[in-house]
Short mmCIF file of C-alpha atoms and ligand atoms in Angstrom, two decimals:
data_model
loop_
_atom_site.label_atom_id
_atom_site.label_comp_id
_atom_site.label_asym_id
_atom_site.label_seq_id
_atom_site.Cartn_x
_atom_site.Cartn_y
_atom_site.Cartn_z
CA MET A 937 -26.98 -27.91 18.90
CA ASP A 938 -28.68 -24.37 18.30
CA ARG A 939 -25.97 -21.73 18.79
CA LYS A 940 -25.83 -18.61 18.17
CA VAL A 941 -23.75 -16.87 15.22
CA ARG A 942 -20.39 -16.16 16.24
CA VAL A 943 -17.51 -15.32 14.51
CA ARG A 944 -14.35 -13.85 14.64
CA PHE A 945 -11.29 -12.20 12.82
CA ALA A 946 -7.96 -13.36 14.65
CA PRO A 947 -5.07 -11.08 12.80
CA SER A 948 -1.98 -11.10 14.06
CA PRO A 949 -0.30 -7.82 14.60
CA THR A 950 2.61 -8.68 12.85
CA GLY A 951 2.57 -5.50 9.92
CA PRO A 952 0.10 -3.28 8.77
CA LEU A 953 -3.15 -5.51 7.93
CA HIS A 954 -3.27 -6.42 4.73
CA MET A 955 -5.96 -5.81 2.14
CA GLY A 956 -6.58 -9.37 2.38
CA GLY A 957 -7.39 -9.42 5.77
CA VAL A 958 -9.28 -7.44 5.39
CA ARG A 959 -11.59 -8.92 3.28
CA THR A 960 -11.10 -11.85 5.33
CA ALA A 961 -13.32 -9.25 8.50
CA LEU A 962 -15.80 -7.65 6.05
CA PHE A 963 -16.59 -12.10 4.82
CA ASN A 964 -17.25 -12.08 8.83
CA TYR A 965 -19.05 -9.37 9.26
CA LEU A 966 -21.46 -10.12 6.59
CA PHE A 967 -21.97 -13.36 8.34
CA ALA A 968 -22.48 -13.04 11.59
CA ARG A 969 -24.59 -9.54 10.31
CA LYS A 970 -26.88 -11.87 8.00
CA HIS A 971 -27.54 -14.81 11.00
CA GLY A 972 -27.98 -11.91 13.80
CA GLY A 973 -25.03 -13.28 15.08
CA ASP A 974 -21.86 -11.21 16.94
CA PHE A 975 -18.45 -10.52 15.56
CA LEU A 976 -15.68 -10.47 17.68
CA LEU A 977 -12.21 -9.35 16.96
CA ARG A 978 -9.08 -10.98 18.95
CA ILE A 979 -5.81 -10.41 18.52
CA GLU A 980 -3.16 -13.58 18.13
CA ASP A 981 0.15 -12.80 19.50
CA THR A 982 1.86 -15.48 20.65
CA ASP A 983 4.12 -15.47 18.52
CA GLN A 984 5.92 -12.48 20.51
CA ASN A 985 9.77 -11.99 18.12
CA ARG A 986 7.09 -11.15 15.06
CA PHE A 987 5.21 -8.24 17.30
CA VAL A 988 5.45 -5.07 15.39
CA PRO A 989 4.59 -2.19 17.71
CA GLY A 990 1.54 -0.36 16.29
CA ALA A 991 0.44 -3.09 14.48
CA GLU A 992 -2.29 -3.87 16.93
CA GLU A 993 -4.14 -0.05 16.79
CA TYR A 994 -3.52 0.01 13.20
CA ILE A 995 -6.08 -3.17 12.89
CA ILE A 996 -8.03 -1.92 15.15
CA GLU A 997 -8.24 1.91 12.73
CA SER A 998 -9.14 0.47 9.93
CA LEU A 999 -12.00 -1.97 11.48
CA LYS A 1000 -13.24 0.86 12.36
CA TRP A 1001 -12.81 2.91 9.25
CA CYS A 1002 -13.85 0.80 7.11
CA GLY A 1003 -17.21 0.52 9.35
CA LEU A 1004 -16.28 -3.40 10.13
CA ILE A 1005 -17.27 -2.56 14.11
CA PRO A 1006 -17.51 -5.44 16.23
CA ASN A 1007 -19.59 -6.55 18.96
CA GLU A 1008 -17.23 -7.50 21.12
CA GLY A 1009 -13.33 -7.58 21.01
CA LEU A 1010 -9.70 -5.59 21.75
CA GLY A 1011 -10.58 -2.42 22.40
CA PHE A 1012 -14.27 -2.98 21.76
CA GLY A 1013 -15.93 -4.44 25.02
CA GLY A 1014 -17.07 -8.46 25.81
CA GLU A 1015 -17.89 -10.55 28.26
CA LEU A 1016 -15.04 -13.73 26.91
CA GLY A 1017 -12.15 -11.45 27.23
CA PRO A 1018 -8.91 -10.74 27.09
CA TYR A 1019 -9.76 -10.88 23.52
CA ARG A 1020 -5.36 -10.58 23.56
CA GLN A 1021 -4.01 -14.06 23.19
CA SER A 1022 -1.14 -12.84 25.00
CA GLU A 1023 -3.00 -11.72 28.02
CA ARG A 1024 -4.60 -15.23 28.06
CA LYS A 1025 -1.41 -16.90 29.01
CA PRO A 1026 -2.45 -18.95 31.94
CA ILE A 1027 -5.32 -20.30 30.46
CA TYR A 1028 -3.76 -22.20 27.59
CA ARG A 1029 -0.68 -24.12 29.83
CA LYS A 1030 -3.60 -26.79 31.52
CA TYR A 1031 -5.24 -27.24 28.31
CA ALA A 1032 -2.00 -28.65 27.07
CA ASP A 1033 -1.53 -30.28 30.23
CA SER A 1034 -4.85 -32.38 29.66
CA LEU A 1035 -3.44 -33.42 26.07
CA ILE A 1036 -0.04 -34.85 28.06
CA THR A 1037 -2.25 -36.46 30.10
CA ASN A 1038 -4.00 -38.64 27.35
CA GLY A 1039 -0.93 -39.17 25.51
CA SER A 1040 -2.63 -37.02 23.03
CA ALA A 1041 0.74 -34.61 23.17
CA TYR A 1042 4.49 -35.10 23.77
CA TYR A 1043 7.25 -32.92 25.46
CA ALA A 1044 10.25 -32.71 22.98
CA PHE A 1045 13.52 -31.54 24.39
CA ASP A 1046 14.87 -31.30 20.76
CA THR A 1047 17.07 -28.25 20.65
CA ALA A 1048 17.29 -26.24 17.91
CA GLU A 1049 20.70 -26.91 17.29
CA ASN A 1050 20.08 -30.89 16.95
CA LEU A 1051 16.84 -29.65 14.97
CA ASP A 1052 19.01 -27.72 12.75
CA GLU A 1053 21.33 -30.82 11.95
CA ILE A 1054 19.44 -33.41 11.11
CA ARG A 1055 17.67 -30.81 8.84
CA LYS A 1056 20.71 -30.31 7.52
CA GLU A 1057 21.13 -34.02 6.63
CA ALA A 1058 18.36 -34.68 4.89
CA GLU A 1059 18.88 -32.04 2.66
CA ALA A 1060 22.49 -33.34 2.04
CA LYS A 1061 20.65 -36.05 0.89
CA LYS A 1062 18.16 -34.45 -0.63
CA GLU A 1063 15.15 -35.42 1.67
CA VAL A 1064 12.93 -32.79 3.64
CA PHE A 1065 12.96 -33.83 7.40
CA SER A 1066 9.82 -33.38 9.09
CA TYR A 1067 9.41 -33.89 13.61
CA ASP A 1068 6.85 -36.61 12.43
CA LEU A 1069 5.39 -40.10 12.93
CA HIS A 1070 7.62 -41.18 10.75
CA THR A 1071 11.16 -39.96 12.78
CA ARG A 1072 9.67 -38.99 15.58
CA ASN A 1073 10.24 -42.17 17.42
CA GLY A 1074 14.41 -41.26 16.47
CA LEU A 1075 13.96 -37.80 18.82
CA LYS A 1076 14.40 -36.88 22.00
CA ASN A 1077 10.90 -36.89 23.31
CA SER A 1078 8.65 -38.33 26.89
CA LEU A 1079 7.94 -41.20 23.66
CA THR A 1080 11.23 -42.42 23.00
CA LEU A 1081 12.71 -41.65 26.84
CA SER A 1082 11.56 -43.20 29.71
CA ALA A 1083 9.40 -41.50 32.47
CA ALA A 1084 12.05 -41.27 34.73
CA GLU A 1085 14.48 -39.36 32.43
CA VAL A 1086 11.62 -37.23 31.44
CA THR A 1087 10.96 -35.89 35.19
CA THR A 1088 14.69 -35.52 35.49
CA ARG A 1089 14.60 -33.12 32.59
CA LEU A 1090 11.34 -31.67 33.88
CA GLN A 1091 13.04 -30.75 36.84
CA SER A 1092 15.99 -29.92 36.88
CA GLY A 1093 14.16 -26.69 33.43
CA GLU A 1094 15.19 -27.94 31.03
CA SER A 1095 13.83 -26.01 27.80
CA TYR A 1096 11.33 -28.43 25.85
CA VAL A 1097 8.36 -28.10 24.28
CA ILE A 1098 4.95 -29.89 23.81
CA ARG A 1099 3.77 -31.04 20.02
CA PHE A 1100 0.92 -33.24 19.50
CA LYS A 1101 0.93 -36.21 18.86
CA MET A 1102 0.14 -36.94 15.19
CA PRO A 1103 -2.43 -40.25 14.94
CA GLU A 1104 -1.26 -42.97 12.47
CA ASN A 1105 -3.11 -43.34 9.78
CA ARG A 1106 -6.80 -41.12 10.02
CA ASP A 1107 -8.67 -39.48 6.70
CA ILE A 1108 -10.03 -36.34 8.72
CA VAL A 1109 -12.83 -35.47 6.17
CA GLU A 1110 -14.38 -32.51 6.81
CA GLU A 1111 -17.47 -30.46 4.50
CA ASP A 1112 -15.56 -26.36 3.83
CA LEU A 1113 -18.76 -24.25 3.28
CA ILE A 1114 -16.58 -22.57 0.49
CA ARG A 1115 -14.73 -25.76 -0.32
CA GLY A 1116 -17.23 -28.62 0.15
CA ARG A 1117 -15.72 -32.06 0.81
CA VAL A 1118 -11.69 -31.73 1.63
CA SER A 1119 -10.03 -34.67 3.25
CA PHE A 1120 -5.95 -35.38 4.56
CA ASN A 1121 -4.55 -38.27 5.74
CA THR A 1122 -3.19 -37.96 8.66
CA ASN A 1123 0.35 -39.49 7.30
CA GLN A 1124 1.15 -36.08 5.68
CA LEU A 1125 0.72 -34.51 8.69
CA ASP A 1126 3.98 -33.36 10.91
CA ASP A 1127 3.46 -32.86 15.34
CA LYS A 1128 3.05 -29.41 15.51
CA VAL A 1129 4.08 -27.73 18.14
CA LEU A 1130 2.03 -26.09 20.81
CA PHE A 1131 3.22 -25.39 23.26
CA LYS A 1132 6.36 -23.40 23.31
CA SER A 1133 9.70 -23.32 25.15
CA ASP A 1134 8.72 -19.70 26.45
CA GLY A 1135 5.83 -20.88 28.21
CA MET A 1136 3.75 -19.72 24.97
CA PRO A 1137 1.33 -21.87 22.62
CA THR A 1138 1.88 -21.56 19.42
CA TYR A 1139 -0.57 -19.92 16.71
CA HIS A 1140 -2.74 -24.16 16.68
CA LEU A 1141 -3.59 -24.69 20.49
CA ALA A 1142 -4.31 -20.54 21.59
CA ASN A 1143 -6.22 -20.32 18.49
CA VAL A 1144 -8.77 -23.37 18.73
CA VAL A 1145 -8.41 -23.33 22.70
CA ASP A 1146 -9.98 -19.86 22.49
CA ASP A 1147 -12.68 -20.43 19.36
CA TYR A 1148 -13.60 -22.45 21.95
CA LEU A 1149 -14.29 -20.45 24.88
CA MET A 1150 -15.07 -17.54 23.04
CA GLN A 1151 -17.69 -19.49 21.67
CA ILE A 1152 -16.89 -19.06 18.33
CA THR A 1153 -19.19 -21.31 16.17
CA HIS A 1154 -18.15 -20.60 12.06
CA VAL A 1155 -14.05 -20.13 11.35
CA ILE A 1156 -13.99 -18.32 8.67
CA ARG A 1157 -10.57 -17.32 7.55
CA GLY A 1158 -8.17 -17.51 4.41
CA GLU A 1159 -7.19 -20.77 2.61
CA GLU A 1160 -3.16 -20.49 3.64
CA TRP A 1161 -4.98 -21.64 6.83
CA LEU A 1162 -6.44 -24.60 4.70
CA PRO A 1163 -3.87 -26.78 5.95
CA SER A 1164 -3.68 -26.61 9.69
CA MET A 1165 -7.75 -27.41 9.43
CA PRO A 1166 -7.12 -31.31 9.95
CA LEU A 1167 -4.90 -30.68 12.64
CA HIS A 1168 -7.51 -27.98 14.68
CA ILE A 1169 -10.02 -30.78 14.17
CA LEU A 1170 -7.43 -33.33 16.18
CA LEU A 1171 -7.34 -31.19 19.04
CA TYR A 1172 -10.89 -29.99 19.54
CA GLU A 1173 -11.16 -34.16 19.29
CA ALA A 1174 -8.27 -34.81 21.81
CA LEU A 1175 -9.21 -32.47 23.74
CA GLY A 1176 -12.66 -33.75 24.16
CA ILE A 1177 -15.04 -30.39 22.90
CA SER A 1178 -15.83 -31.55 19.07
CA GLU A 1179 -19.33 -31.08 19.73
CA PHE A 1180 -18.30 -27.83 20.22
CA ARG A 1181 -15.69 -27.50 16.81
CA PRO A 1182 -16.47 -24.74 14.61
CA ARG A 1183 -17.56 -25.42 10.38
CA PHE A 1184 -15.13 -24.28 8.58
CA SER A 1185 -14.85 -21.89 5.39
CA HIS A 1186 -12.01 -20.78 3.45
CA LEU A 1187 -11.79 -17.48 1.72
CA PRO A 1188 -9.67 -17.82 -1.91
CA LEU A 1189 -6.72 -15.81 -2.62
CA ILE A 1190 -6.46 -12.19 -3.65
CA LEU A 1191 -4.79 -12.47 -7.05
CA LYS A 1192 -1.80 -10.23 -8.39
CA PRO A 1193 -3.73 -7.88 -11.32
CA GLU A 1194 -1.92 -10.59 -13.40
CA GLY A 1195 -3.81 -13.23 -12.15
CA LYS A 1196 -1.08 -15.27 -11.00
CA GLY A 1197 0.26 -15.39 -7.20
CA LYS A 1198 -0.72 -13.94 -4.34
CA LEU A 1199 -1.32 -10.54 -4.29
CA SER A 1200 1.78 -8.45 -2.53
CA LYS A 1201 3.16 -4.94 -0.58
CA ARG A 1202 5.89 -4.56 -4.06
CA ASP A 1203 3.03 -5.46 -7.26
CA GLY A 1204 1.43 -2.17 -5.24
CA ASP A 1205 4.89 -0.21 -4.56
CA LYS A 1206 5.76 -2.16 -8.44
CA MET A 1207 1.96 -0.39 -10.35
CA GLY A 1208 0.84 2.67 -8.02
CA PHE A 1209 -1.86 1.18 -6.00
CA PRO A 1210 -2.09 1.12 -2.39
CA VAL A 1211 -2.55 -3.02 -0.65
CA PHE A 1212 -3.14 -1.99 2.74
CA PRO A 1213 -6.61 0.03 4.19
CA LEU A 1214 -4.50 3.24 5.86
CA LEU A 1215 -1.17 4.66 5.07
CA TRP A 1216 1.61 2.65 7.64
CA LYS A 1217 4.59 3.60 8.52
CA ASP A 1218 7.03 0.96 9.62
CA PRO A 1219 8.35 1.21 13.25
CA GLU A 1220 11.96 0.08 11.89
CA THR A 1221 12.74 1.37 8.29
CA GLY A 1222 9.96 4.35 8.53
CA GLU A 1223 9.49 3.58 5.47
CA PHE A 1224 6.00 4.11 3.81
CA SER A 1225 3.02 1.93 2.31
CA ARG A 1226 0.22 4.01 1.22
CA GLY A 1227 -3.22 3.07 1.78
CA TYR A 1228 -6.64 3.03 0.89
CA ARG A 1229 -7.85 5.58 2.93
CA GLU A 1230 -5.40 8.64 2.16
CA ASP A 1231 -5.45 7.76 -0.87
CA GLY A 1232 -8.44 8.90 -1.42
CA TYR A 1233 -10.75 6.28 -1.37
CA PHE A 1234 -14.37 5.63 0.10
CA PRO A 1235 -14.96 2.94 3.24
CA GLU A 1236 -17.96 2.56 0.98
CA ALA A 1237 -15.65 2.02 -2.69
CA PHE A 1238 -13.24 0.35 -0.90
CA ILE A 1239 -15.96 -2.19 1.08
CA ASN A 1240 -17.76 -2.50 -2.75
CA MET A 1241 -14.87 -3.71 -4.47
CA LEU A 1242 -13.86 -5.92 -1.62
CA ALA A 1243 -17.12 -7.83 -1.48
CA LEU A 1244 -16.21 -8.77 -5.35
CA LEU A 1245 -13.09 -9.97 -4.39
CA GLY A 1246 -14.28 -13.73 -4.21
CA TRP A 1247 -17.64 -13.48 -3.56
CA ASN A 1248 -20.97 -12.61 -5.96
CA SER A 1249 -24.37 -12.59 -5.56
CA GLY A 1250 -25.59 -14.23 -8.37
CA THR A 1251 -26.71 -11.49 -10.73
CA GLU A 1252 -25.15 -8.48 -12.64
CA GLN A 1253 -25.09 -6.29 -9.75
CA GLU A 1254 -21.99 -4.92 -8.62
CA PHE A 1255 -22.55 -1.55 -6.47
CA PHE A 1256 -24.14 -2.89 -2.66
CA SER A 1257 -24.34 -0.63 0.28
CA ILE A 1258 -23.46 -2.97 3.24
CA ASP A 1259 -27.13 -3.37 4.26
CA GLU A 1260 -27.43 -5.25 0.85
CA LEU A 1261 -24.78 -7.16 1.04
CA ILE A 1262 -25.21 -8.22 4.67
CA GLU A 1263 -28.84 -8.98 3.23
CA ARG A 1264 -27.41 -10.49 -0.19
CA PHE A 1265 -23.98 -12.78 1.45
CA ASP A 1266 -24.14 -16.09 1.38
CA LEU A 1267 -21.04 -18.13 1.78
CA SER A 1268 -21.72 -20.63 -0.49
CA ARG A 1269 -21.51 -17.78 -3.49
CA VAL A 1270 -17.96 -17.84 -2.56
CA VAL A 1271 -15.83 -19.04 -5.29
CA LYS A 1272 -12.93 -22.03 -4.74
CA SER A 1273 -10.18 -20.77 -6.77
CA GLY A 1274 -7.73 -17.07 -6.60
CA ALA A 1275 -9.84 -13.80 -7.01
CA ARG A 1276 -7.87 -11.41 -8.94
CA PHE A 1277 -7.68 -7.56 -8.06
CA ASP A 1278 -8.35 -5.01 -10.57
CA PRO A 1279 -7.17 -1.60 -9.02
CA GLU A 1280 -8.52 0.40 -12.16
CA LYS A 1281 -12.07 -1.77 -11.20
CA ALA A 1282 -10.96 0.01 -7.43
CA LYS A 1283 -10.96 3.18 -8.98
CA TRP A 1284 -14.07 2.58 -11.05
CA PHE A 1285 -16.09 1.74 -7.62
CA ASN A 1286 -14.92 5.16 -6.12
CA ARG A 1287 -15.95 7.22 -9.32
CA HIS A 1288 -18.83 5.45 -8.83
CA TYR A 1289 -18.86 6.66 -4.73
CA LEU A 1290 -18.00 10.06 -5.62
CA GLN A 1291 -20.80 10.31 -8.19
CA GLN A 1292 -23.28 9.39 -5.39
CA LYS A 1293 -22.92 12.08 -3.15
CA SER A 1294 -24.61 15.07 -3.40
CA GLU A 1295 -22.57 18.81 -4.58
CA ALA A 1296 -22.74 19.92 -0.91
CA GLU A 1297 -21.70 16.34 0.55
CA LEU A 1298 -18.07 17.21 -1.57
CA ALA A 1299 -18.05 20.51 -1.12
CA GLN A 1300 -17.55 19.86 2.39
CA LEU A 1301 -15.20 16.68 1.68
CA PHE A 1302 -13.51 19.57 -0.98
CA LEU A 1303 -13.06 22.51 1.76
CA PRO A 1304 -10.25 21.22 3.34
CA ILE A 1305 -8.55 21.10 0.25
CA LEU A 1306 -9.33 25.01 -0.38
CA ASN A 1307 -8.47 25.62 3.21
CA GLU A 1308 -4.87 24.12 2.66
CA LYS A 1309 -3.69 26.07 -0.23
CA GLY A 1310 -5.35 29.65 1.05
CA ILE A 1311 -8.18 29.55 -0.62
CA HIS A 1312 -11.90 30.89 1.09
CA SER A 1313 -14.75 31.34 -1.47
CA ASP A 1314 -18.67 31.26 -0.92
CA LEU A 1315 -20.30 27.62 -0.02
CA GLN A 1316 -23.27 28.52 -2.85
CA ARG A 1317 -20.26 28.98 -5.28
CA ILE A 1318 -18.10 25.66 -4.53
CA GLU A 1319 -21.31 23.30 -4.77
CA ARG A 1320 -22.32 25.11 -8.28
CA ILE A 1321 -18.76 24.09 -9.22
CA ILE A 1322 -18.59 21.09 -8.27
CA GLY A 1323 -22.02 19.96 -9.62
CA MET A 1324 -20.47 21.11 -12.97
CA ILE A 1325 -16.70 19.24 -12.74
CA LYS A 1326 -18.09 16.17 -10.78
CA GLU A 1327 -18.39 13.77 -13.63
CA ARG A 1328 -14.76 14.37 -14.58
CA CYS A 1329 -13.79 13.43 -10.88
CA GLU A 1330 -12.17 9.77 -9.33
CA PHE A 1331 -11.55 11.16 -6.31
CA VAL A 1332 -12.29 13.83 -4.27
CA LYS A 1333 -8.60 15.72 -4.86
CA ASP A 1334 -9.84 15.43 -8.37
CA ILE A 1335 -12.21 17.99 -7.54
CA TRP A 1336 -9.23 20.32 -7.61
CA THR A 1337 -7.56 19.05 -10.74
CA GLN A 1338 -10.53 20.04 -12.09
CA SER A 1339 -11.33 23.66 -10.96
CA HIS A 1340 -8.53 25.61 -10.07
CA PHE A 1341 -8.93 27.55 -12.24
CA PHE A 1342 -12.83 29.09 -11.20
CA PHE A 1343 -10.09 30.03 -7.84
CA GLN A 1344 -6.86 31.51 -8.73
CA ALA A 1345 -5.89 32.74 -13.11
CA PRO A 1346 -4.02 29.67 -14.91
CA GLU A 1347 0.19 30.13 -14.25
CA SER A 1348 0.71 28.86 -17.68
CA TYR A 1349 -1.14 27.99 -20.96
CA ASP A 1350 -0.98 24.78 -22.66
CA ASP A 1351 1.62 24.45 -25.03
CA LYS A 1352 0.33 22.11 -27.75
CA THR A 1353 -2.76 24.15 -27.30
CA VAL A 1354 -1.28 27.55 -28.14
CA LYS A 1355 1.09 26.35 -30.74
CA SER A 1356 -2.22 24.87 -32.53
CA LYS A 1357 -5.02 27.28 -32.19
CA TRP A 1358 -3.58 31.05 -31.17
CA LYS A 1359 -2.61 32.83 -34.51
CA PRO A 1360 -0.90 35.71 -35.60
CA ASP A 1361 -4.49 37.65 -35.05
CA THR A 1362 -5.82 36.07 -32.22
CA SER A 1363 -4.48 38.28 -29.82
CA GLU A 1364 -6.61 41.29 -32.19
CA LYS A 1365 -9.65 38.78 -31.94
CA LEU A 1366 -9.18 38.86 -27.90
CA GLN A 1367 -9.38 42.57 -27.80
CA ALA A 1368 -12.32 42.39 -29.07
CA VAL A 1369 -13.91 39.98 -27.51
CA SER A 1370 -13.03 41.69 -24.20
CA GLU A 1371 -14.59 45.22 -25.53
CA LEU A 1372 -17.52 43.19 -26.27
CA LEU A 1373 -17.15 41.70 -22.69
CA GLU A 1374 -17.15 44.73 -20.98
CA THR A 1375 -20.17 45.97 -21.97
CA ILE A 1376 -22.28 43.08 -20.72
CA ALA A 1377 -23.98 44.64 -18.18
CA ASP A 1378 -26.21 41.82 -16.92
CA TRP A 1379 -23.32 38.78 -15.81
CA LYS A 1380 -25.01 35.09 -16.34
CA ALA A 1381 -23.55 32.68 -18.64
CA GLU A 1382 -26.87 33.40 -20.87
CA VAL A 1383 -26.49 36.40 -21.75
CA ILE A 1384 -23.17 35.97 -22.17
CA LYS A 1385 -22.99 33.29 -24.75
CA GLU A 1386 -26.09 35.88 -26.44
CA SER A 1387 -23.60 38.72 -26.63
CA PHE A 1388 -20.59 36.44 -27.67
CA SER A 1389 -22.59 34.92 -30.06
CA ALA A 1390 -24.79 37.95 -31.83
CA PHE A 1391 -20.78 39.56 -32.06
CA MET A 1392 -19.04 36.41 -33.59
CA THR A 1393 -21.88 36.13 -36.62
CA GLU A 1394 -21.58 39.36 -36.76
CA LYS A 1395 -17.53 39.75 -37.19
CA GLU A 1396 -17.88 36.53 -39.25
CA TRP A 1397 -15.17 35.16 -37.19
CA GLY A 1398 -15.10 31.03 -37.33
CA PHE A 1399 -16.02 30.24 -33.50
CA GLY A 1400 -13.19 27.64 -32.73
CA ALA A 1401 -11.01 30.15 -34.01
CA VAL A 1402 -11.78 32.79 -30.42
CA MET A 1403 -13.28 29.80 -28.38
CA VAL A 1404 -10.29 27.74 -27.90
CA PRO A 1405 -8.01 30.68 -27.35
CA ILE A 1406 -10.18 32.48 -24.74
CA ARG A 1407 -10.94 28.99 -22.51
CA LEU A 1408 -6.51 28.54 -22.91
CA ALA A 1409 -6.97 31.87 -21.10
CA LEU A 1410 -9.62 31.37 -18.39
CA VAL A 1411 -8.60 27.66 -17.10
CA GLY A 1412 -4.77 27.46 -19.65
CA GLY A 1413 -5.87 24.33 -21.58
CA SER A 1414 -8.37 23.56 -24.35
CA SER A 1415 -10.75 21.70 -21.66
CA GLY A 1416 -13.48 21.99 -19.09
CA PRO A 1417 -16.73 22.89 -18.68
CA ASP A 1418 -19.78 25.17 -20.80
CA LEU A 1419 -16.50 28.44 -21.33
CA PHE A 1420 -20.33 30.86 -20.69
CA GLU A 1421 -20.48 28.63 -16.99
CA ILE A 1422 -16.58 29.71 -17.01
CA CYS A 1423 -17.41 32.63 -16.82
CA GLU A 1424 -20.21 33.66 -15.03
CA LEU A 1425 -18.35 31.71 -12.05
CA ILE A 1426 -14.69 33.41 -12.58
CA GLY A 1427 -16.75 36.91 -12.69
CA LYS A 1428 -16.52 39.80 -15.29
CA GLU A 1429 -13.79 41.72 -14.14
CA LYS A 1430 -11.43 38.55 -13.69
CA THR A 1431 -12.19 37.06 -17.10
CA ILE A 1432 -11.26 40.09 -18.92
CA GLY A 1433 -8.30 40.67 -17.05
CA ARG A 1434 -7.12 37.39 -17.99
CA ILE A 1435 -8.17 37.36 -21.00
CA ARG A 1436 -5.92 40.36 -21.65
CA MET A 1437 -2.93 38.90 -19.39
CA ALA A 1438 -2.92 35.97 -21.57
CA CYS A 1439 -2.70 37.90 -24.48
CA GLU A 1440 -0.23 40.04 -23.33
CA ARG A 1441 1.73 36.54 -21.92
CA ILE A 1442 1.22 34.89 -24.59
CA SER A 1443 2.19 36.91 -27.01
CA LEU A 1444 5.41 37.84 -25.92
CA ASN A 1445 6.98 34.15 -27.15
N1 LIG B 2290 -4.13 -14.91 13.31
C1 LIG B 2290 -4.40 -16.21 12.45
C2 LIG B 2290 -4.11 -14.93 10.85
O1 LIG B 2290 -3.16 -13.94 11.12
C3 LIG B 2290 -5.46 -16.64 11.86
C4 LIG B 2290 -5.93 -17.95 11.57
C5 LIG B 2290 -6.92 -18.00 11.75
O2 LIG B 2290 -8.02 -17.31 11.14
O3 LIG B 2290 -7.52 -19.52 12.05
O4 LIG B 2290 -4.58 -14.60 9.92
#
């Protein structure tokens, strides 16, 4: 059977989307694009208790920022919707009923209190209770109660759930497209709830029914869902739709920078990096979590970095445009073991993409920062400045850190440099330099440099003894781009003014 490739990203709106979730979306997107297929967004919100307001909008905005635009799905149109599971409630019931009818599922009437008690008793015996083929015959369900009693209970409106009746001792063997052959024995699996007393399906039933109805051909999801796979396979079988069963692939975990354990928000807070694509404000606590976007990452850098968390092209190449990723992506090159996240590498990618941008593009991105500070300058000048300091920048915000002195006089002078380079005769020397500068008519870096060199040769002063203090006067520190270029861009009057100002301020101390 040759079906059009259709994959889905199926997040639950329980909070901000973790970067691992974005990677899942990315791999689905790449796979779909590579195979000329469709990429869907489905919101899995059957667990109403875990619903967080704003999470759904956050997911959609994150995908848009990353450029991972679904062909179909919530907020993106499509024929097979609705794409929000809570709006599909009436659809699931008939599938649950058909499982009851064919004996693959059963009603269970055990109350939460009952089960809690049993769980505690088991704990006391150092055992773990599980509702499964070993215990179900001693519990309150349609397998143990008479048909008449089940009918009475149902008719009286007693609360119940529908559980899957896990078959006995069957090996479920599947070729995962990333992990290869994986096998499970059903004796180890429990009778999962498929349908809840509130009339909502659980994740398992809704997920399988929707993958079927939305004609999904490949399920690409995080490794935490691997234990659910045998149940899902059995559900396809029990629903009589095995021929439409998608192929499964389970992506490796994203690990902490230290390499052990799953990357969490706490790691980000502790070490100062974002684990979410966008800034998020928790609607309950008001607490903020930083985002890649607001931290100044370019979406292409974020995507490039994510693509290499668990996938490689088999070559040394590390920089990939989205089109190259689409062309090269292959599930067979996704690794099984966890992928260690390196926050420094993320910055390194951003640096690369910043260097790729033209001065004109960067100037447009930098203008809002200048405007916010009330600074207005001519665009050509800004572009030239950016050209001079770009290579020192990882983020657009670094442009300001590296270039503020072009726009405003330094407010203070680096202490260490003052102490080591400002000698008792420095002011006097700088006064002489400023007199020389006054005489230069053609205020160009080249010309200033020539006059200055001739002057220094004549005076027989060491270059360092004068250059460093001038730099200090102009930029406030001891590093930065070429000094004479700085002079030219600041302008004659301001250059001389800053030198005189530094002499006054520093000599006073
Ligand atoms: N709703 C699940 C999640 O939040 C989807 C898992 C799957 O893709 O099957 O990740």
